Short mmCIF file of C-alpha atoms in Angstrom, two decimals:
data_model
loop_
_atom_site.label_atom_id
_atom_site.label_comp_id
_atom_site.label_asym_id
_atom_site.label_seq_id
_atom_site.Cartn_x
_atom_site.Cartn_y
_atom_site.Cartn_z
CA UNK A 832 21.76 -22.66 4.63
CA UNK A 833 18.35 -22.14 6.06
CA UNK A 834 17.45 -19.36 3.36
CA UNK A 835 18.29 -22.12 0.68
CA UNK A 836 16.45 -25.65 2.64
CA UNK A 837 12.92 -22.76 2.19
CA UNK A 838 13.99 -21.47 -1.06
CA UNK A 839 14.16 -25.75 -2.49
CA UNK A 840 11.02 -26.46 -0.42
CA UNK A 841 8.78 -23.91 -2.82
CA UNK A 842 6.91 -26.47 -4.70
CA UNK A 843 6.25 -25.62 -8.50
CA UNK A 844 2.66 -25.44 -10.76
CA UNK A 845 3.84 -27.88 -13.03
CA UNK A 846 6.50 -29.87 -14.01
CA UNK A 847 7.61 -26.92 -17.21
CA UNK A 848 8.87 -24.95 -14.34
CA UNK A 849 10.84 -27.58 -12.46
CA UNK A 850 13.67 -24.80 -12.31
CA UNK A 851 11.38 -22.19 -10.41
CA UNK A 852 13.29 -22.71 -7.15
CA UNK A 853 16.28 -21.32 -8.88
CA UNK A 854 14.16 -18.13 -10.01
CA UNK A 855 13.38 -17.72 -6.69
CA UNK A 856 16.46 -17.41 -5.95
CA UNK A 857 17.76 -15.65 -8.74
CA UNK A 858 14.84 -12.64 -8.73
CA UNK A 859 16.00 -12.66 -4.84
CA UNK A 860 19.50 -11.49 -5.91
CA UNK A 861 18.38 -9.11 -8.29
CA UNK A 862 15.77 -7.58 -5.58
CA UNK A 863 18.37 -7.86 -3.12
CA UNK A 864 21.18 -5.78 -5.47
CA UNK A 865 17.98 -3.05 -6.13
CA UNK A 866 18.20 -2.25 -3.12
CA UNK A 867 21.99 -2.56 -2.34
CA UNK A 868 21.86 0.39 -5.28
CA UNK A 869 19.26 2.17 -3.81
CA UNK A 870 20.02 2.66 -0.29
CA UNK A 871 24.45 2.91 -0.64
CA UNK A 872 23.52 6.62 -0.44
CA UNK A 873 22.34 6.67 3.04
CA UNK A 874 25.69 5.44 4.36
CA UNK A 875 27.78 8.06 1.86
CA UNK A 876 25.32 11.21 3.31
CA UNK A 877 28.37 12.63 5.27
CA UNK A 878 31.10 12.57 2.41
CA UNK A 879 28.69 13.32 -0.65
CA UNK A 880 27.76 16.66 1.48
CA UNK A 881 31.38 17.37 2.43
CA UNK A 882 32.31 16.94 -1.36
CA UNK A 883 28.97 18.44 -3.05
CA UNK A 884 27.74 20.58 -0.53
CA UNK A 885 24.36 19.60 -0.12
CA UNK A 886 22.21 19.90 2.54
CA UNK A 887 19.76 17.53 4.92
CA UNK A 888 16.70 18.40 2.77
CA UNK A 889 18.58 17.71 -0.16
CA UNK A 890 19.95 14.66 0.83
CA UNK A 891 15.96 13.94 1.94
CA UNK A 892 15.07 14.87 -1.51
CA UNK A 893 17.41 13.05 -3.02
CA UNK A 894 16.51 9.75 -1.00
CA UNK A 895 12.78 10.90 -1.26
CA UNK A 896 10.75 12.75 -3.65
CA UNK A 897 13.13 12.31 -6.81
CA UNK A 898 14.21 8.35 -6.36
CA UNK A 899 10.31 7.48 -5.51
CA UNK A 900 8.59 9.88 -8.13
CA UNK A 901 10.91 8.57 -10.83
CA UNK A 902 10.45 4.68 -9.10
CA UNK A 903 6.48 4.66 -9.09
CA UNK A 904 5.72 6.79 -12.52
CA UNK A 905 8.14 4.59 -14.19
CA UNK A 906 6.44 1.47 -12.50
CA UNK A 907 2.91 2.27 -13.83
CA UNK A 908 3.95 3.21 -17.43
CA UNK A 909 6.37 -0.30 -17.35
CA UNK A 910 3.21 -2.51 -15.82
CA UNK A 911 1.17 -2.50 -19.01
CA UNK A 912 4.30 -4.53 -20.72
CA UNK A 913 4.60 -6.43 -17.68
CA UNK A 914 0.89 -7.73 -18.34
CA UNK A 915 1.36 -8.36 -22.16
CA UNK A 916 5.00 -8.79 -22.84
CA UNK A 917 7.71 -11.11 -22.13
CA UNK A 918 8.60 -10.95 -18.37
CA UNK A 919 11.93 -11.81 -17.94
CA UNK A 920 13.30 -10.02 -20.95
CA UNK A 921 11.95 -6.61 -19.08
CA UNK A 922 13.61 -7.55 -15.63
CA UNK A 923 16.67 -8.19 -17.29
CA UNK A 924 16.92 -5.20 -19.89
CA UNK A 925 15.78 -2.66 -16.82
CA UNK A 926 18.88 -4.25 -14.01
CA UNK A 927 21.43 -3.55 -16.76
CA UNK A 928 20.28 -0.06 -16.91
CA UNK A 929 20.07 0.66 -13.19
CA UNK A 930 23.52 -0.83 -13.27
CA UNK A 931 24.51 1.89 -15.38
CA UNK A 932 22.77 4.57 -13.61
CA UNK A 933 24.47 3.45 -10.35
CA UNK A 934 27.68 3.18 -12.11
CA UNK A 935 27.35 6.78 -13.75
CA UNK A 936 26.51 8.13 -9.74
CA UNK A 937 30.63 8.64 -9.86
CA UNK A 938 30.84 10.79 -12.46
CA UNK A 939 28.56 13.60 -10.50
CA UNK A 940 30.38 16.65 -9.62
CA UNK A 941 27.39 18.20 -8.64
CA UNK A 942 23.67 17.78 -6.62
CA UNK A 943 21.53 18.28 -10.22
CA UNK A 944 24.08 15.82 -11.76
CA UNK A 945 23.83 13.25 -8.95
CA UNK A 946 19.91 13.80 -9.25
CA UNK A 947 19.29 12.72 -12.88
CA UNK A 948 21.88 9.63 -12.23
CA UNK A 949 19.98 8.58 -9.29
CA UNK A 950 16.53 9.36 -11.44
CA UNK A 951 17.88 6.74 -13.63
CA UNK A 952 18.19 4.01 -11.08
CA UNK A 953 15.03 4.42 -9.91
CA UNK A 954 12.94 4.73 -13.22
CA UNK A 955 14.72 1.04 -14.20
CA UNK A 956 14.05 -0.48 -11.00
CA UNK A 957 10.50 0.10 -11.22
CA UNK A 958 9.95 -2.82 -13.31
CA UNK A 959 11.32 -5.90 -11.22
CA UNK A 960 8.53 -6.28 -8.16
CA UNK A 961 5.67 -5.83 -10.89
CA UNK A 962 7.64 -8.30 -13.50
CA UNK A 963 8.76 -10.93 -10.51
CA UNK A 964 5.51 -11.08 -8.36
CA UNK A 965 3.45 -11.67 -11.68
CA UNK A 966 5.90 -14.53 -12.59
CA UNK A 967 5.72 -15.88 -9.21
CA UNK A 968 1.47 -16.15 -9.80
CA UNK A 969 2.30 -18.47 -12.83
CA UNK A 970 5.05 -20.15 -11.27
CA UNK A 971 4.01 -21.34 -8.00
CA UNK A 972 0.52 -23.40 -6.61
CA UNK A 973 -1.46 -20.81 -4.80
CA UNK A 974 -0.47 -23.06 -1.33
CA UNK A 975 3.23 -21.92 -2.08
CA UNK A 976 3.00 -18.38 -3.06
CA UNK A 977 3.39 -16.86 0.48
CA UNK A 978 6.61 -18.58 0.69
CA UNK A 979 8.34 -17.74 -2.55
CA UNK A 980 7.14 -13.86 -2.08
CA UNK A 981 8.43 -14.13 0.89
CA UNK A 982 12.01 -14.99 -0.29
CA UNK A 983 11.84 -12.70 -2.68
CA UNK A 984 10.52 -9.70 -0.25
CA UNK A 985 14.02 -10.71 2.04
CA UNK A 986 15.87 -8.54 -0.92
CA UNK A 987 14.80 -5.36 0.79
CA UNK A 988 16.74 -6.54 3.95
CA UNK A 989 19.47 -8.14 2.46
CA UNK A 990 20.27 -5.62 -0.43
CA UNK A 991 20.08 -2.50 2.55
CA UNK A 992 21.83 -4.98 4.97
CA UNK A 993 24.81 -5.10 2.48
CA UNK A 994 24.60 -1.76 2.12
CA UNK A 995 25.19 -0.79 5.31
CA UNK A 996 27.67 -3.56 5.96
CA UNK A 997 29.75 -3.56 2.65
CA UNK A 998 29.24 0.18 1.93
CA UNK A 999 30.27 1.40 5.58
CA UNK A 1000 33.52 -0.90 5.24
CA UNK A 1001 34.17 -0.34 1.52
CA UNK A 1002 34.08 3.59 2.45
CA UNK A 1003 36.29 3.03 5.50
CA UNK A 1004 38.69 0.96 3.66
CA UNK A 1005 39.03 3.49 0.85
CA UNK A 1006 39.16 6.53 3.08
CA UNK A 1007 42.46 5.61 4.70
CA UNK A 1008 44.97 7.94 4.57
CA UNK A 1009 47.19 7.24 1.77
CA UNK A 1010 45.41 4.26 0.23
CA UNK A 1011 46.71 3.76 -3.02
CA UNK A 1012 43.97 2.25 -5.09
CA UNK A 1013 41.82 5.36 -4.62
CA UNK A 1014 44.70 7.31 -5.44
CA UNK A 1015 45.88 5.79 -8.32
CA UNK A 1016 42.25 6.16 -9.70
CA UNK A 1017 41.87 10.26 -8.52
CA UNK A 1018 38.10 9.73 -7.02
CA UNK A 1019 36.58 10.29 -3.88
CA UNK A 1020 35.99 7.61 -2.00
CA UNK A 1021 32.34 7.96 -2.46
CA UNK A 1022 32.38 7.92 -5.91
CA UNK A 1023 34.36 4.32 -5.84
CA UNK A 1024 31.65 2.83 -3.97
CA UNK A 1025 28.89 4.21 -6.39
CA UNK A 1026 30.92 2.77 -9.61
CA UNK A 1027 32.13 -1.20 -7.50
CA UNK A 1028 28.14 -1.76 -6.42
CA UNK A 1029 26.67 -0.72 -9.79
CA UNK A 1030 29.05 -2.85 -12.17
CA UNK A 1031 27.91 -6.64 -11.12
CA UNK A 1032 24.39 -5.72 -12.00
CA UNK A 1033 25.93 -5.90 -15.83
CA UNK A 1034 26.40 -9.77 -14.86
CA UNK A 1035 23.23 -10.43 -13.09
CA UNK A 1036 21.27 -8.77 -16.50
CA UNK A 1037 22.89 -11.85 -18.40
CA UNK A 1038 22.34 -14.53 -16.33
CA UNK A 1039 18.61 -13.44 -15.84
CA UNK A 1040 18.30 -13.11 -19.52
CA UNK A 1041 20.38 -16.26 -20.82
CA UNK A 1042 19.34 -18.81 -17.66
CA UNK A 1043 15.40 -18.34 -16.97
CA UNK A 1044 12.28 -18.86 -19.22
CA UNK A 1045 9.31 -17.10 -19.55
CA UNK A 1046 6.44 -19.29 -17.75
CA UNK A 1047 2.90 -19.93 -19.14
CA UNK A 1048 0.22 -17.01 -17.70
CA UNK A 1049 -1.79 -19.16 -14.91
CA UNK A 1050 -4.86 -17.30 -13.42
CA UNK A 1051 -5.73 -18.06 -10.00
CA UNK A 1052 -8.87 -15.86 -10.03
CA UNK A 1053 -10.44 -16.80 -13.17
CA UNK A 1054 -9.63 -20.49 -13.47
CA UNK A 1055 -10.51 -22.17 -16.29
CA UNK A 1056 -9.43 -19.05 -18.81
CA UNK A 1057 -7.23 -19.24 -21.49
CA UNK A 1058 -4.84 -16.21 -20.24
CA UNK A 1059 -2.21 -16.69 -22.90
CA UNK A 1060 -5.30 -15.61 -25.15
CA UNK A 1061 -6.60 -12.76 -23.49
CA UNK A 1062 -5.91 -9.13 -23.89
CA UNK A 1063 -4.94 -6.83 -21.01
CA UNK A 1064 -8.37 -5.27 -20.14
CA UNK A 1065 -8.12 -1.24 -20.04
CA UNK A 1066 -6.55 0.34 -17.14
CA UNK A 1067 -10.33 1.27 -16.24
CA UNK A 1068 -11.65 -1.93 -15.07
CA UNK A 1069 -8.39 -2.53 -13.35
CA UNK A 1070 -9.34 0.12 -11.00
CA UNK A 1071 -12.64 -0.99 -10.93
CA UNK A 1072 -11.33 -4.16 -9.77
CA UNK A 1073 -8.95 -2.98 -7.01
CA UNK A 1074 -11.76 -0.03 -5.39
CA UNK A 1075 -15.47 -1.51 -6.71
CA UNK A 1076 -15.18 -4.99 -6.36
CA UNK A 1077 -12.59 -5.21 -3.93
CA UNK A 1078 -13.37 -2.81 -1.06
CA UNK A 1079 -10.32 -3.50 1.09
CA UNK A 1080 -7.93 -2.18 -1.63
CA UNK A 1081 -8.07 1.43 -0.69
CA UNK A 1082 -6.90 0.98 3.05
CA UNK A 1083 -4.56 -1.17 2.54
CA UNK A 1084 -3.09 0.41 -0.31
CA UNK A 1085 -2.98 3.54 2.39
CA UNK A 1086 -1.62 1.09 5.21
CA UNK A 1087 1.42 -0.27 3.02
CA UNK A 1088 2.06 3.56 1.59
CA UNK A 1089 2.37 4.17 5.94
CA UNK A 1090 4.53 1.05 6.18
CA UNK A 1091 6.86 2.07 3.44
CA UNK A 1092 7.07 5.85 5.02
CA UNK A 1093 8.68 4.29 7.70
CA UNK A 1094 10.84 2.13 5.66
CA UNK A 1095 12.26 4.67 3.85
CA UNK A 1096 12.82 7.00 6.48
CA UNK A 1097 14.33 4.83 9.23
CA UNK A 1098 16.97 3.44 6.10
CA UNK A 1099 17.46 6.58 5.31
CA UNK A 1100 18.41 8.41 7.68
CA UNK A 1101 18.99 5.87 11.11
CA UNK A 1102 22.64 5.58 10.16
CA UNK A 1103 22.91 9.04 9.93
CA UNK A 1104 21.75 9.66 13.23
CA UNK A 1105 24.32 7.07 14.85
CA UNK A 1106 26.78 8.92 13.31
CA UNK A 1107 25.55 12.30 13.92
CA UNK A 1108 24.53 11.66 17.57
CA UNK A 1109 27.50 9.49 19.21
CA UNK A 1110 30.11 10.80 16.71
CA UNK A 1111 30.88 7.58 15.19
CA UNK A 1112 32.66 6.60 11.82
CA UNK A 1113 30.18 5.31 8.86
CA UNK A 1114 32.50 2.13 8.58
CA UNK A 1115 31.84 1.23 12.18
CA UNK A 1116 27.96 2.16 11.70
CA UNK A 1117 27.78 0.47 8.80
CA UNK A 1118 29.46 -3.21 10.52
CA UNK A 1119 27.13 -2.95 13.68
CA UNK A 1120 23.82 -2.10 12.00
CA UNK A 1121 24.16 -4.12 8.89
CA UNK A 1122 23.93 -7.57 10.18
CA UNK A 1123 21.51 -6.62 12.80
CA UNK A 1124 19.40 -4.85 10.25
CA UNK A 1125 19.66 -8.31 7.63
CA UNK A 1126 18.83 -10.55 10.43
CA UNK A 1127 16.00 -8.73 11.59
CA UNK A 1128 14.88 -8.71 8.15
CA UNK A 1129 15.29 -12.02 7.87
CA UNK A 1130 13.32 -13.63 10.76
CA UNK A 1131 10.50 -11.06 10.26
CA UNK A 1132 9.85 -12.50 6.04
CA UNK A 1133 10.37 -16.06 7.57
CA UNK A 1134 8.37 -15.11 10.46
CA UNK A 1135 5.20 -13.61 8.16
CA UNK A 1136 5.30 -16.92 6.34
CA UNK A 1137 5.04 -19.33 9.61
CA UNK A 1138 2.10 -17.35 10.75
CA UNK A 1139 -0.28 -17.35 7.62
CA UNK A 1140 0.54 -20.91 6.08
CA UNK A 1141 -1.88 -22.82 7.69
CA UNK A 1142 -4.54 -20.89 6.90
CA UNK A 1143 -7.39 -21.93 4.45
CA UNK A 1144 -7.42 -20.73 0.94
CA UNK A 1145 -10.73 -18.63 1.92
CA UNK A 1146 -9.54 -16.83 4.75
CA UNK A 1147 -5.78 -16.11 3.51
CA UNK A 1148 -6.77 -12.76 2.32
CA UNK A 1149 -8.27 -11.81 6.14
CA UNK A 1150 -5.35 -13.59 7.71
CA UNK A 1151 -2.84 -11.61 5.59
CA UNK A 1152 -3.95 -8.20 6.78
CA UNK A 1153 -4.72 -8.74 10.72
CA UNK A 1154 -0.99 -10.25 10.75
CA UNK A 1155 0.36 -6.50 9.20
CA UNK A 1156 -2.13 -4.87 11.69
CA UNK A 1157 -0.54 -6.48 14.66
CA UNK A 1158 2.81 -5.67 13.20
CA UNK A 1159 2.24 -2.72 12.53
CA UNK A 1160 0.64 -2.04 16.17
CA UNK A 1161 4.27 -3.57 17.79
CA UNK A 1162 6.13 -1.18 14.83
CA UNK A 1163 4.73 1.98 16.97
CA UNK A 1164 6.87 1.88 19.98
CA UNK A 1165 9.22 0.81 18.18
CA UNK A 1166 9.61 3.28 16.21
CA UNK A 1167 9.40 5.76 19.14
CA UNK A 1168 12.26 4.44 20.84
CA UNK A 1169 14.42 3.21 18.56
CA UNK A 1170 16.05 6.55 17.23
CA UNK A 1171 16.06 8.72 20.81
CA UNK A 1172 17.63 5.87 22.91
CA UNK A 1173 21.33 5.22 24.46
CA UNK A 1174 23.48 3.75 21.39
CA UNK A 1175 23.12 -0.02 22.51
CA UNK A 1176 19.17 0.35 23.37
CA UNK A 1177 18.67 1.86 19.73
CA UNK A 1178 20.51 -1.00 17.85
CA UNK A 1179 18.64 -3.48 19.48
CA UNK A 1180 15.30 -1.58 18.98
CA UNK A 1181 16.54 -1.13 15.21
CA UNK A 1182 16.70 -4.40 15.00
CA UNK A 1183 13.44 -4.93 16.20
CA UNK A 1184 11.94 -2.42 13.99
CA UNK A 1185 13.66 -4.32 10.95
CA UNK A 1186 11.80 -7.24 12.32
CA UNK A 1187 8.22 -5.99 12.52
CA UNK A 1188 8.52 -3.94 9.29
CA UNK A 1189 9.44 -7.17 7.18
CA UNK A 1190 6.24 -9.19 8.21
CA UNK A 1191 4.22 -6.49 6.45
CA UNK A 1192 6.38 -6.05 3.67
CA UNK A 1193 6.35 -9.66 3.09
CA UNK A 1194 3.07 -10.28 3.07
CA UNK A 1195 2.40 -6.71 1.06
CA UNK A 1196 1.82 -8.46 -2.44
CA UNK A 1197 -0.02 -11.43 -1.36
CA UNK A 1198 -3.42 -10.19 -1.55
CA UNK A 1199 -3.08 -8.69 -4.84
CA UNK A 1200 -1.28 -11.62 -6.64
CA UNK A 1201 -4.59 -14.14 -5.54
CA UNK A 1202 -7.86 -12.03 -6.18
CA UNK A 1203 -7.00 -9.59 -9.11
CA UNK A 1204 -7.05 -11.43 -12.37
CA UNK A 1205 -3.99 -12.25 -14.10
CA UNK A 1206 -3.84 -9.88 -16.88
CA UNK A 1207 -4.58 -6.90 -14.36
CA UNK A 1208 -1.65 -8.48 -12.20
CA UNK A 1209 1.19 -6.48 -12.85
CA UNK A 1210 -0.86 -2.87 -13.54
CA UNK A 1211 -2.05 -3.50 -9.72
CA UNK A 1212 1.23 -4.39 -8.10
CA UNK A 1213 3.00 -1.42 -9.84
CA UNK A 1214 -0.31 1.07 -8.32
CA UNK A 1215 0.57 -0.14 -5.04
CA UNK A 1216 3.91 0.47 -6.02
CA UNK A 1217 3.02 3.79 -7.37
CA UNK A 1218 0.84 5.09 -4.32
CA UNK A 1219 3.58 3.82 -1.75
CA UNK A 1220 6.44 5.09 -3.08
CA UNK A 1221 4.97 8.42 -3.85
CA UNK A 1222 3.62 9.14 -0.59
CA UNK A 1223 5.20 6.99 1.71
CA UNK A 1224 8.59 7.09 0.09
CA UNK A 1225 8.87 10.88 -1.24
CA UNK A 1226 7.07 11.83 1.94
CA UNK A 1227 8.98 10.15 4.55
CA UNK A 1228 13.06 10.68 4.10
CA UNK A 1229 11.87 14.74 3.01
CA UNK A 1230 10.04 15.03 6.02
CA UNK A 1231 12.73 13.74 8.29
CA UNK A 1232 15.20 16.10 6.52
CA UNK A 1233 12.93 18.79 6.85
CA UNK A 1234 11.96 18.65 10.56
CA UNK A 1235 15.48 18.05 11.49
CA UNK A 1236 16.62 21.68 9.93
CA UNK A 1237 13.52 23.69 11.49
CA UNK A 1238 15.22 21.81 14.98
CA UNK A 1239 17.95 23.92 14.55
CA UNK A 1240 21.00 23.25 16.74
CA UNK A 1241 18.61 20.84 19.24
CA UNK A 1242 20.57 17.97 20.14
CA UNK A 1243 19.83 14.68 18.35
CA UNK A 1244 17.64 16.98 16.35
CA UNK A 1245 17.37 14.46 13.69
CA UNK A 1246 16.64 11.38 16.22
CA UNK A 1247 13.41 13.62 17.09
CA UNK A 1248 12.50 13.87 13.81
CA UNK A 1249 12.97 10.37 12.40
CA UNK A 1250 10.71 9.70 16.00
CA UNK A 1251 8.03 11.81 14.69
CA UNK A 1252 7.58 10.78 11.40
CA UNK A 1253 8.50 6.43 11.91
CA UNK A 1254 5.68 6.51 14.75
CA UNK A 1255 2.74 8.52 13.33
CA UNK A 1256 3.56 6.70 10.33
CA UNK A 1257 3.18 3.10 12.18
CA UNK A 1258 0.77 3.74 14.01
CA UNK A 1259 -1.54 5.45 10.90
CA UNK A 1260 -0.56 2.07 9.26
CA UNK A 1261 -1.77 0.29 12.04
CA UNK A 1262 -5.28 1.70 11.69
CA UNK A 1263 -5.28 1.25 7.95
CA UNK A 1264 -4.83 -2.41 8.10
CA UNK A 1265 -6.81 -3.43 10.43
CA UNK A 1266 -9.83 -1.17 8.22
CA UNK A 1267 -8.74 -3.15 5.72
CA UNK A 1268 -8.78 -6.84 7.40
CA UNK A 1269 -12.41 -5.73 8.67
CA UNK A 1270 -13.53 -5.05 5.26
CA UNK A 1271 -12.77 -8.57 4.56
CA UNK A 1272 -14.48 -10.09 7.44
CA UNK A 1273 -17.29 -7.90 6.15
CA UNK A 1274 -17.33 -8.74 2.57
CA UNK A 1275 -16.89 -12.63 3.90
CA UNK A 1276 -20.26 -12.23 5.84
CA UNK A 1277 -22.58 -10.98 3.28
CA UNK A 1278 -21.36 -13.67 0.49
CA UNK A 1279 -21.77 -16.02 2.79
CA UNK A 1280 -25.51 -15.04 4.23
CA UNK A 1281 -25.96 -14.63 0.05
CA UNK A 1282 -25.22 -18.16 -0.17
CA UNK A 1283 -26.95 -19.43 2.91
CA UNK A 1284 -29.77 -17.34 1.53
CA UNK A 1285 -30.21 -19.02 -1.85
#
């Protein structure tokens, strides 16, 4: 009920896009059931190696390196449509595929075969965040774009939240001894669960494509131009606008790419080591950490949004980035504790982590979607894409993997090494930010001595 009062409070540009609160809510689904696809496979990591004999690095790789390579290569070659094609008709065309590739995860009978499936969901996914947040620029007064990317960054923690929640129960359900829908069907459970959370994304593709329009290209940075008119300027001077003209780009691309290591590496794996550690079941896993993990999530997007709405237009760029520094500065401990304490201690700190985490990722996009020019929009959100899925991503749920096996037989050997790699990369985001937020303050001074000047 609360989601929905904020989601009808986002105030559109202009009265052609009376129906935006319903996008907002609609690209929130579809963000929400990206991730719901994307992260079922950390909750199936004990049956998929039991059935394809895989192993921890594999599973890392699989969660890693492949989905995120795929994810951010796909998102850069996607971006230049994004900036001169029809938006919506790309988000929709791209969830019906990942649909399918989540759907076709059930016919692997093998790790290569499992691979190119999961390839496929990733390579389509890469084109909703670019498509949605460049919408969102045209669709929403700069006053109310914090809010609606903020409802649209909850998908992350509501897609991984269901998950955990659905996925751990679905998999419990259809594990029973003698069920008789799994039997009648001659699966695995896992491969059930892979083919029930891919096929509603067929659905979601058509109401996407039948029930929302394509908006007018607004340009917050260069008002007064005719956007509709202009041509998407060479991928050139879109770097030249993100690391020339804007000097806080290349820290805080490197902060978020930190963030995301984290992201990936705690959803990853964190279940896993509940299981692994206290000998649990993934169904009963799944039900405790799934809500706690959504309403973290939750509070943390809502919580981002509270503390950088009253700021003024000129220092919303500053404001942005020393909020993700302080977050990211709590995120450290955090992250410390979180996988290495007594069961009820780390679901509460997971929890906590959840929260922290989603105040950066909510604000992530906001800087990007108010100084870079419109038609350079969606080629800059899918490079911060790119860079953060590549190295924070592929880095993070490999590394985990990795360091757990060189452990050996050390008890909670994985705990340790999701602890090593969640707090150096918090704490490296930490620094990052705030570099970035100074740059700002810096870049704030001189135009304004320039101006005091003249």
């Amino acid at each position: 009920v609360c989601l929905m009062s904020v989601i009808r409070s986002v105030e559109p540009v202009a009265q052609d896009n009376h129906g935006s609160a319903y996008s907002a809510a609609l690209f929130l689904i579809c963000f929400a059931f990206s991730y719901l696809d994307r992260q079922i496979v950390s909750i199936l990591v004990q049956p998929l190696k039991a059935t394809l004999g895989i192993t921890d690095s594999q599973i890392g790789m699989l969660q890693g390196f492949s989905f995120t390579l795929c994810y951010a290569t796909a998102g850069i070659i996607v971006a230049r449509m994004v900036d001169r094609s029809n938006r919506v008709r790309i988000i929709a065309v791209c969830v019906a595929i990942w649909a399918c590739s989540t759907a076709l995860c059930a016919t692997a009978g093998s790790f290569t075969e499992l691979l190119v499936w999961r390839a496929g969901t990733a390579i389509a996914e890469a084109a909703l965040s670019p498509a949605v947040l460049s919408l969102f620029a045209d669709m929403y007064a700069p006053r109310r774009l914090s809010r609606a990317t903020g409802i649209f960054m909850l998908g992350p923690y509501i897609g991984s939240g269901v998950a955990l929640t659905g996925g751990g129960a679905l998999l419990g359900w259809l594990s029973q001894p003698g069920n008789e829908f799994l039997a009648s069907t001659s699966m695995h459970a896992w491969q059930m669960v892979f083919l029930i959370v891919g096929l509603p994304g067929f659905l979601l593709a058509a109401i996407v494509f039948l029930t929302v329009s394509e908006p007018a290209r607004r340009d917050h940075a260069s008002a007064g131009k005719d956007t509709e008119r202009e041509v998407a300027p060479p991928f050139s001077e879109v770097l030249r606008e993100l690391f020339v003209r804007n000097r806080f780009c290349l820290p805080y691309f490197f902060g978020y790419a930190s963030l995301i290591m984290l992201f990936y590496s705690f959803t990853a794996w964190f279940p896993t080591v509940l299981i692994r550690h206290f000998a649990l079941e993934a169904s009963y896993v799944g039900k405790i950490t799934g809500p706690l993990y959504m309403l973290g999530g939750i509070v943390g997007v809502l919580t981002a949004g509270l503390l950088v709405r009253r700021a003024k237009d000129e220092q919303a760029l500053g404001t942005v980035l020393k909020v993700a520094a302080y977050a990211c500065t709590l995120l450290t401990p955090l992250a410390l504790i979180a996988p290495l304490a007594s069961f009820n201690m780390a679901i509460i700190f997971y929890g906590l982590c959840a929260f922290a985490a989603s105040i950066v990722m909510a604000l992530a996009p906001i800087p990007l979607q108010i100084a870079i020019p419109n038609r350079m929009r969606g080629r800059s959100i899918a490079l911060l894409v790119f860079m953060t899925n590549v190295l924070g991503g592929g880095i993070g749920p490999y590394a985990v993997g990795y360091i757990s096996q060189q452990l050996g037989d050390r008890e909670n050997a994985l705990g340790f090494a999701l602890a090593i790699v969640a707090t150096v990369s918090a704490a490296l985001a930490a620094v990052l930010y705030t570099t970035a937020a100074l740059a700002v303050k810096r870049s704030q001074s001189l135009s304004l001595s320039a101006v005091q000047a003249s």
